[in-house]
Amino acid sequence: MNRFLIPGVTLAVALAGPASAGSYYRDLAPAASTPVGGIVRGNGTVERGRGFTVEREESGHYRITFDKGVFPTGCAAVVVNGEVSGPVLSTAVAINCHNVGPPIVEVHLFDPSNGGRVDASFQFVAVGV
């Protein structure tokens, strides 16, 4: 038996295996979208990030609208974190997932000492689902 037969077969399987597995699993799993994130100042201006716009609607109430096509399914999961000048409680609600338009996220920031809405900078990360 040729002494190069076993290493040759092993090499062929090692090189062809991932390519064939990748093409097989590509059809089974949904493609992950690229995350979009940003830092927003208390007045609603975008400090960092792209692929979205922000409107400050009233004290502690912001609306993030993602650009068309950023999330192909029209739906995103979002995590928000109030930041910088002290403790801030944050929520993200009203995520639009109906393929009618781009996802829209309402962000509400609260002062934990009195429960009132407060303008503060925040950061977020969104991933298409």
PDB file of N, CA and C in Angstrom, residues 60 62 80-82 89-93 105-110:
ATOM      1  N   GLY A  60     -36.593  62.685  27.865  1.00  0.00           N
ATOM      2  CA  GLY A  60     -36.401  61.269  28.120  1.00  0.00           C
ATOM      3  C   GLY A  60     -37.037  60.316  27.128  1.00  0.00           C
ATOM      4  N   TYR A  62     -37.014  59.154  23.125  1.00  0.00           N
ATOM      5  CA  TYR A  62     -36.295  59.214  21.854  1.00  0.00           C
ATOM      6  C   TYR A  62     -36.854  58.168  20.903  1.00  0.00           C
ATOM      7  N   VAL A  80     -30.614  48.644  25.033  1.00  0.00           N
ATOM      8  CA  VAL A  80     -30.313  50.050  25.317  1.00  0.00           C
ATOM      9  C   VAL A  80     -29.709  50.152  26.708  1.00  0.00           C
ATOM     10  N   ASN A  81     -28.731  51.040  26.840  1.00  0.00           N
ATOM     11  CA  ASN A  81     -28.108  51.263  28.138  1.00  0.00           C
ATOM     12  C   ASN A  81     -27.947  52.764  28.357  1.00  0.00           C
ATOM     13  N   GLY A  82     -28.637  53.306  29.377  1.00  0.00           N
ATOM     14  CA  GLY A  82     -28.450  54.705  29.752  1.00  0.00           C
ATOM     15  C   GLY A  82     -27.044  54.884  30.291  1.00  0.00           C
ATOM     16  N   LEU A  89     -32.272  54.606  34.241  1.00  0.00           N
ATOM     17  CA  LEU A  89     -32.998  53.410  33.845  1.00  0.00           C
ATOM     18  C   LEU A  89     -33.470  53.597  32.415  1.00  0.00           C
ATOM     19  N   SER A  90     -33.322  52.573  31.597  1.00  0.00           N
ATOM     20  CA  SER A  90     -33.695  52.706  30.194  1.00  0.00           C
ATOM     21  C   SER A  90     -34.578  51.551  29.756  1.00  0.00           C
ATOM     22  N   THR A  91     -35.450  51.839  28.814  1.00  0.00           N
ATOM     23  CA  THR A  91     -36.270  50.809  28.188  1.00  0.00           C
ATOM     24  C   THR A  91     -36.312  51.072  26.693  1.00  0.00           C
ATOM     25  N   ALA A  92     -36.458  50.012  25.929  1.00  0.00           N
ATOM     26  CA  ALA A  92     -36.672  50.130  24.483  1.00  0.00           C
ATOM     27  C   ALA A  92     -37.971  49.398  24.184  1.00  0.00           C
ATOM     28  N   VAL A  93     -38.907  50.094  23.587  1.00  0.00           N
ATOM     29  CA  VAL A  93     -40.220  49.504  23.336  1.00  0.00           C
ATOM     30  C   VAL A  93     -40.667  49.809  21.915  1.00  0.00           C
ATOM     31  N   VAL A 105     -37.694  52.170  17.030  1.00  0.00           N
ATOM     32  CA  VAL A 105     -37.570  51.817  18.443  1.00  0.00           C
ATOM     33  C   VAL A 105     -37.798  53.069  19.276  1.00  0.00           C
ATOM     34  N   GLU A 106     -38.679  52.967  20.262  1.00  0.00           N
ATOM     35  CA  GLU A 106     -38.910  54.049  21.213  1.00  0.00           C
ATOM     36  C   GLU A 106     -38.040  53.783  22.431  1.00  0.00           C
ATOM     37  N   VAL A 107     -37.222  54.754  22.804  1.00  0.00           N
ATOM     38  CA  VAL A 107     -36.355  54.633  23.973  1.00  0.00           C
ATOM     39  C   VAL A 107     -36.848  55.606  25.031  1.00  0.00           C
ATOM     40  N   HIS A 108     -37.044  55.105  26.254  1.00  0.00           N
ATOM     41  CA  HIS A 108     -37.475  55.944  27.373  1.00  0.00           C
ATOM     42  C   HIS A 108     -36.411  55.864  28.456  1.00  0.00           C
ATOM     43  N   LEU A 109     -35.973  57.014  28.944  1.00  0.00           N
ATOM     44  CA  LEU A 109     -34.960  57.085  29.999  1.00  0.00           C
ATOM     45  C   LEU A 109     -35.592  57.678  31.253  1.00  0.00           C
ATOM     46  N   PHE A 110     -35.314  57.048  32.393  1.00  0.00           N
ATOM     47  CA  PHE A 110     -35.914  57.456  33.658  1.00  0.00           C
ATOM     48  C   PHE A 110     -34.843  57.697  34.709  1.00  0.00           C
TER      49      PHE A 110
END
